Tab-separated table of C-alpha atoms in Angstrom:
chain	number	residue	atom	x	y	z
A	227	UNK	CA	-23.300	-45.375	-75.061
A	228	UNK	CA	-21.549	-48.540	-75.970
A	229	UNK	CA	-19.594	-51.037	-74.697
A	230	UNK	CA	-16.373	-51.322	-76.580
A	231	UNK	CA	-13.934	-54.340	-76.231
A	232	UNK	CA	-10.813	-53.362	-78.385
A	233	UNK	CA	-8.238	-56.055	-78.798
A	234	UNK	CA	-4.991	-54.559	-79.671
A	235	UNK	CA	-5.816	-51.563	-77.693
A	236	UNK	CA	-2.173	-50.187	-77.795
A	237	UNK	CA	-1.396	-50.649	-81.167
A	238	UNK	CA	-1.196	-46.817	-83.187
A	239	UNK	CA	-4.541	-47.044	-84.238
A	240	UNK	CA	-6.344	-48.871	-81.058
A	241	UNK	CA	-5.359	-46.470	-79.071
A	242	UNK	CA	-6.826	-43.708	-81.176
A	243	UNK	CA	-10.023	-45.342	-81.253
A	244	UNK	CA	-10.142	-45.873	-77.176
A	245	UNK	CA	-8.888	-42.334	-76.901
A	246	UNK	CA	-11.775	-41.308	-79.371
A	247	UNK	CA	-14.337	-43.427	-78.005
A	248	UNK	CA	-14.037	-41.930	-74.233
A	249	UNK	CA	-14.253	-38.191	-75.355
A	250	UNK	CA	-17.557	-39.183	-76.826
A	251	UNK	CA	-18.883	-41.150	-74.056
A	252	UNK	CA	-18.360	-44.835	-74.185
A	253	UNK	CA	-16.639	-47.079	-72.573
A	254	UNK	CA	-14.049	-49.164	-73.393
A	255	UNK	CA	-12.117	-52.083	-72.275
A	256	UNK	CA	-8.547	-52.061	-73.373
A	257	UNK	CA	-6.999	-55.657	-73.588
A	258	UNK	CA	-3.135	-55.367	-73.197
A	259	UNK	CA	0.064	-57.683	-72.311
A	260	UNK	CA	2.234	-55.717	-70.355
A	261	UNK	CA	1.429	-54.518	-66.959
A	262	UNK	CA	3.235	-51.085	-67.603
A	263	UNK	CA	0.949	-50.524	-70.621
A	264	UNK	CA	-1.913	-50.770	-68.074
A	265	UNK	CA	-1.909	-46.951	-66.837
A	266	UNK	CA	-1.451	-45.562	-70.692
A	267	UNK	CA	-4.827	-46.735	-70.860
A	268	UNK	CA	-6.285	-45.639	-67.711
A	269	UNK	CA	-4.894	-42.571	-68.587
A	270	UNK	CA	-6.965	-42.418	-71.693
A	271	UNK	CA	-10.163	-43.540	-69.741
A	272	UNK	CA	-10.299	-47.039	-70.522
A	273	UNK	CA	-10.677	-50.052	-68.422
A	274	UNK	CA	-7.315	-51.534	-69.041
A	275	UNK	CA	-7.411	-56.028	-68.719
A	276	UNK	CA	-4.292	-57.761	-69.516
A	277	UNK	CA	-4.854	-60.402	-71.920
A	278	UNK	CA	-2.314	-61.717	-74.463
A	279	UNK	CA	-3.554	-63.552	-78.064
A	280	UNK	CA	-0.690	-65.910	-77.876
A	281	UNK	CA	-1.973	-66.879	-74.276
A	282	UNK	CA	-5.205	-66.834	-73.748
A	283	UNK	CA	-7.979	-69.916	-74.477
A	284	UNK	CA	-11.391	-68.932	-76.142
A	285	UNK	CA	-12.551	-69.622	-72.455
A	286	UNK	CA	-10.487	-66.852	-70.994
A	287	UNK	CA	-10.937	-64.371	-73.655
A	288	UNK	CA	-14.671	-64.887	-73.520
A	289	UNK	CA	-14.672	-63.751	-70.258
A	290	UNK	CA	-12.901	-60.840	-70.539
A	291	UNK	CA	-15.817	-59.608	-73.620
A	292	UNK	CA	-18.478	-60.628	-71.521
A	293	UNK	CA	-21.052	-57.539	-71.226
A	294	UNK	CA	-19.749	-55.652	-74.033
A	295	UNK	CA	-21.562	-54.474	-76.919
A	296	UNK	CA	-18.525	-54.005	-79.497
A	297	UNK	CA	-15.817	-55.842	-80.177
A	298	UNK	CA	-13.050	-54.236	-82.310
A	299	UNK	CA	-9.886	-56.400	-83.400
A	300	UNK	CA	-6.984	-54.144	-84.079
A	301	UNK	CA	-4.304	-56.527	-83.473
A	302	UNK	CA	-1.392	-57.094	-85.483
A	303	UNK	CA	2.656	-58.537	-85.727
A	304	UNK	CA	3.628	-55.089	-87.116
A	305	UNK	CA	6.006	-56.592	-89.307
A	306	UNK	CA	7.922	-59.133	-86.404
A	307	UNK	CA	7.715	-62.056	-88.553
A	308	UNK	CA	5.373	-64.283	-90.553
A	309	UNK	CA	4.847	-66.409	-87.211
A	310	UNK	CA	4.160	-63.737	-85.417
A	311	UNK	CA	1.879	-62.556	-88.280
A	312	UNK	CA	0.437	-66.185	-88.478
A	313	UNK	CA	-0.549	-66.046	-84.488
A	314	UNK	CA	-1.897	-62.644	-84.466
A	315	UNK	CA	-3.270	-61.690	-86.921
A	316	UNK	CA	-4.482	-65.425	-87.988
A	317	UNK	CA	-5.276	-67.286	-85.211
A	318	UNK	CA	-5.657	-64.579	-82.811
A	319	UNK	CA	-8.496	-62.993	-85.247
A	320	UNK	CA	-9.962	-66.801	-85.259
A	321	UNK	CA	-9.663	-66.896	-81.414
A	322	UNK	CA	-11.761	-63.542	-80.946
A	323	UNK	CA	-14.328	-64.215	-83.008
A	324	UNK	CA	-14.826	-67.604	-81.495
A	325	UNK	CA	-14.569	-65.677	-78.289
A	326	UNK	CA	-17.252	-63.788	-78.673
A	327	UNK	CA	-19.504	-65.592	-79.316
A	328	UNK	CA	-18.949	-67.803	-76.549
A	329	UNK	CA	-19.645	-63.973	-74.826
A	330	UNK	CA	-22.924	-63.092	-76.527
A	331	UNK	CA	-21.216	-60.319	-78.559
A	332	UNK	CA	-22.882	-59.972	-81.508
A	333	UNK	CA	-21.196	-56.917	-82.931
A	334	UNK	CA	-17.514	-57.374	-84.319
A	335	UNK	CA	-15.494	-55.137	-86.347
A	336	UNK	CA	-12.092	-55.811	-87.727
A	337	UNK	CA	-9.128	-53.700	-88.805
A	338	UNK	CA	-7.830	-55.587	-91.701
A	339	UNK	CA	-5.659	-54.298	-94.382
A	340	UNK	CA	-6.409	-53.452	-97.963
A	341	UNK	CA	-5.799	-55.922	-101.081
A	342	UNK	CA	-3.923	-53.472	-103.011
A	343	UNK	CA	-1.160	-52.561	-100.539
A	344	UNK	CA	2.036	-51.661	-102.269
A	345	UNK	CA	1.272	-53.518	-105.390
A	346	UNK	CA	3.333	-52.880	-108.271
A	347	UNK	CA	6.826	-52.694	-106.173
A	348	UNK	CA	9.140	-55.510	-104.990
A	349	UNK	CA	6.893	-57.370	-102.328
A	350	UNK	CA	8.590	-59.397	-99.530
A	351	UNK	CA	7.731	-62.893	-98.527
A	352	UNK	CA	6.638	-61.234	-95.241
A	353	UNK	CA	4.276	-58.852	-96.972
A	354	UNK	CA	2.685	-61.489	-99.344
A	355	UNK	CA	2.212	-63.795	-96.416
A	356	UNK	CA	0.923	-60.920	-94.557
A	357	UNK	CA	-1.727	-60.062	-97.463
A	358	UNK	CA	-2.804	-63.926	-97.727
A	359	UNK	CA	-3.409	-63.906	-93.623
A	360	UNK	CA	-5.398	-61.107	-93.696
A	361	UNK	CA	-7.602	-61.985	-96.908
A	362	UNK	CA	-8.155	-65.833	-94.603
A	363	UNK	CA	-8.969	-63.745	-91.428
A	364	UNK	CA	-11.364	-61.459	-93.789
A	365	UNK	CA	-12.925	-64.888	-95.180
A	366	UNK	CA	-13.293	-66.749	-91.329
A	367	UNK	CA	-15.229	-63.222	-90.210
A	368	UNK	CA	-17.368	-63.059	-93.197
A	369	UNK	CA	-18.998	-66.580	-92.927
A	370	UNK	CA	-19.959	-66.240	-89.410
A	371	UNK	CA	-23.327	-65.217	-87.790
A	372	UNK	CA	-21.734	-61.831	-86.504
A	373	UNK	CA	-22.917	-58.541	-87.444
A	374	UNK	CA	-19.583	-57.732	-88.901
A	375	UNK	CA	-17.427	-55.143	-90.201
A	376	UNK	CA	-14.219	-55.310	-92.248
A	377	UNK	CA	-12.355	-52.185	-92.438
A	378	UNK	CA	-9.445	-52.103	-95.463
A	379	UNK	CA	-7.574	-48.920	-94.551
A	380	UNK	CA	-5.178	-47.794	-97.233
A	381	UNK	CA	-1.287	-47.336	-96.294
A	382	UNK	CA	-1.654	-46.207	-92.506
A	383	UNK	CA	0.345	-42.551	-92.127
A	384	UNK	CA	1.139	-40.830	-89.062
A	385	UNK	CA	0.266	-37.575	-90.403
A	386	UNK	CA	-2.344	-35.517	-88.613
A	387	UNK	CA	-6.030	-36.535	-89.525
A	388	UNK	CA	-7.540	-34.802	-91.894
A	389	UNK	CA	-11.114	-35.469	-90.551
A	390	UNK	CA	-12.061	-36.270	-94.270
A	391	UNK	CA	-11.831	-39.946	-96.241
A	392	UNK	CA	-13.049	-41.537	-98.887
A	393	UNK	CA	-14.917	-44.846	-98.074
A	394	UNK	CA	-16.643	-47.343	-100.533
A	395	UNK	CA	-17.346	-50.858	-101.319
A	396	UNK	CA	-14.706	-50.551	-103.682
A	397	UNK	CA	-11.953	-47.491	-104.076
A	398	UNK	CA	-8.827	-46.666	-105.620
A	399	UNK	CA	-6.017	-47.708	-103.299
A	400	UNK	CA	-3.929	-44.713	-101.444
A	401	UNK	CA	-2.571	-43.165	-98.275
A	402	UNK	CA	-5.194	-42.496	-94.858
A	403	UNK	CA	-4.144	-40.877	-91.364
A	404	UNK	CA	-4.592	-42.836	-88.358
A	405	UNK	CA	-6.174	-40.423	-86.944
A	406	UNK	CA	-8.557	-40.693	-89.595
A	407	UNK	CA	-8.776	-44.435	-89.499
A	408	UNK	CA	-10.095	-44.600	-85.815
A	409	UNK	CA	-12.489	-41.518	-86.254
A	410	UNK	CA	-14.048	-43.747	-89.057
A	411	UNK	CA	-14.477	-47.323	-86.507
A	412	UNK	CA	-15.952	-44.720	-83.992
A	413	UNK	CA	-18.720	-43.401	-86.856
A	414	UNK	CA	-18.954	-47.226	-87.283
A	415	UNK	CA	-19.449	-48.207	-83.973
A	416	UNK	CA	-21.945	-45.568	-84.148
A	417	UNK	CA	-24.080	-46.514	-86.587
A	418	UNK	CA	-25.304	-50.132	-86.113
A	419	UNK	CA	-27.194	-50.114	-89.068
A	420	UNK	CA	-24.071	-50.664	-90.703
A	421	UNK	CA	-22.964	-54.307	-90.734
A	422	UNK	CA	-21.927	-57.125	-92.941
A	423	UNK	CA	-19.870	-55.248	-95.405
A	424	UNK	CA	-16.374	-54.700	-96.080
A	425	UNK	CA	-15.197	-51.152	-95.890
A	426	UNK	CA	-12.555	-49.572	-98.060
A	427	UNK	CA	-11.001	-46.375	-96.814
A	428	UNK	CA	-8.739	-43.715	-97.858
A	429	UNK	CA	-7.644	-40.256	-97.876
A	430	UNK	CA	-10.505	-38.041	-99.322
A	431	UNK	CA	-12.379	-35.120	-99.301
A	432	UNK	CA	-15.727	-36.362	-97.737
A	433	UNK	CA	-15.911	-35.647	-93.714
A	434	UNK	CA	-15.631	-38.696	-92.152
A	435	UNK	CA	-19.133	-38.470	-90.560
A	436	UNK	CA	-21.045	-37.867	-93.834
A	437	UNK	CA	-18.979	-40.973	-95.604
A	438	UNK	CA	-19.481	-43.082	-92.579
A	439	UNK	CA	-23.587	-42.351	-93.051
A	440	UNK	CA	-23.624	-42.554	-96.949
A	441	UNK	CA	-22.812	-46.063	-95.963
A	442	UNK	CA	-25.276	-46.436	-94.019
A	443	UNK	CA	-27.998	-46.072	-96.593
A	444	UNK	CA	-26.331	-48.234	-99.255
């Protein structure tokens, strides 16, 4: 069993994971804003803590992560604005990692987006600034101590999961579930051989257990 700090716990696919994560016997702390959102994720068999990015100090946040194993950054602006963009998924990804290891966590896996995303359309300014924060956030992870993990889904899709991805160092872009996004950070979470690498993932025809331990052995 592990102990599973998710920050953006009620975002589409943090709340998948933390739903995920229980059935299989872990627990999870759920850091969340609003008070209301607190009994969602009781509900699900978390340990809700309210905690906002744009609040809290390194100091405070630290606190909250103390004693857990895992922590999983999920957080993101969903589209509200590049300064909303800039403090989340920026700054707030900069404030967790220092965070934790103010905590002792060693173990830190981010949901980050992958460098292909709608290429070859008409981009917004919003979108390109999105791509360049997440590529900075990938970069601040990477040259830290951590045992790290950067996840690139492809476009996220509400779709039911197929239970089957494709998942490599490097892969052509396309579509993934959700569904299937979270069951693949639970394999990770998993399998702590598996660290220091960035992750892309897509639709596919392996199931996700099998691609999660073919990475494993790479």
């Amino acid at each position: 069993m592990s102990k599973v700090f998710i920050v953006g716990a009620t975002g589409k696919v943090g709340r998948r994971v933390g739903s995920q994560l229980v059935a299989r016997g872990h627990q999870v702390t759920a850091m969340h804003r609003s008070p209301e959102q607190g009994q969602e994720l009781r509900s699900l068999g978390a340990l809700p803590v309210v905690g906002s990015l744009l609040e809290l100090d390194t100091c405070g946040l630290s606190m909250l992560m103390a004693g857990s194993d895992v922590v999983l950054f999920s957080a993101g602006a969903g589209g509200a604005g590049m300064e909303l963009t800039n403090a989340i998924d920026g700054r707030g990804l900069e404030l967790s990692v220092e965070a934790a290891n103010i905590a002792g966590v060693k173990r830190f896996i981010l949901v980050s987006a992958f460098p292909e995303a709608l290429r070859g359309g008409k981009i917004s300014d919003g979108f390109e600034n999105y791509i360049a924060v997440k590529k900075r956030s990938d970069i601040h992870l990477a040259e830290t101590d951590l045992d790290w993990v950067i996840l690139r889904p492809g476009t996220l899709v509400d779709s039911p999961g197929t239970g089957k991805v494709r998942a490599g160092l490097a892969i052509p872009y396309g579509d993934v579930a959700r569904d299937d996004v979270a069951a693949t950070i639970v394999e990770i979470i998993e399998q702590p051989k598996i660290n220091r690498v960035i992750i892309e993932l897509t639709q596919g025809d392996t199931p996700v257990g099998d691609a999660v331990r073919q990475l494993s052995r790479n």
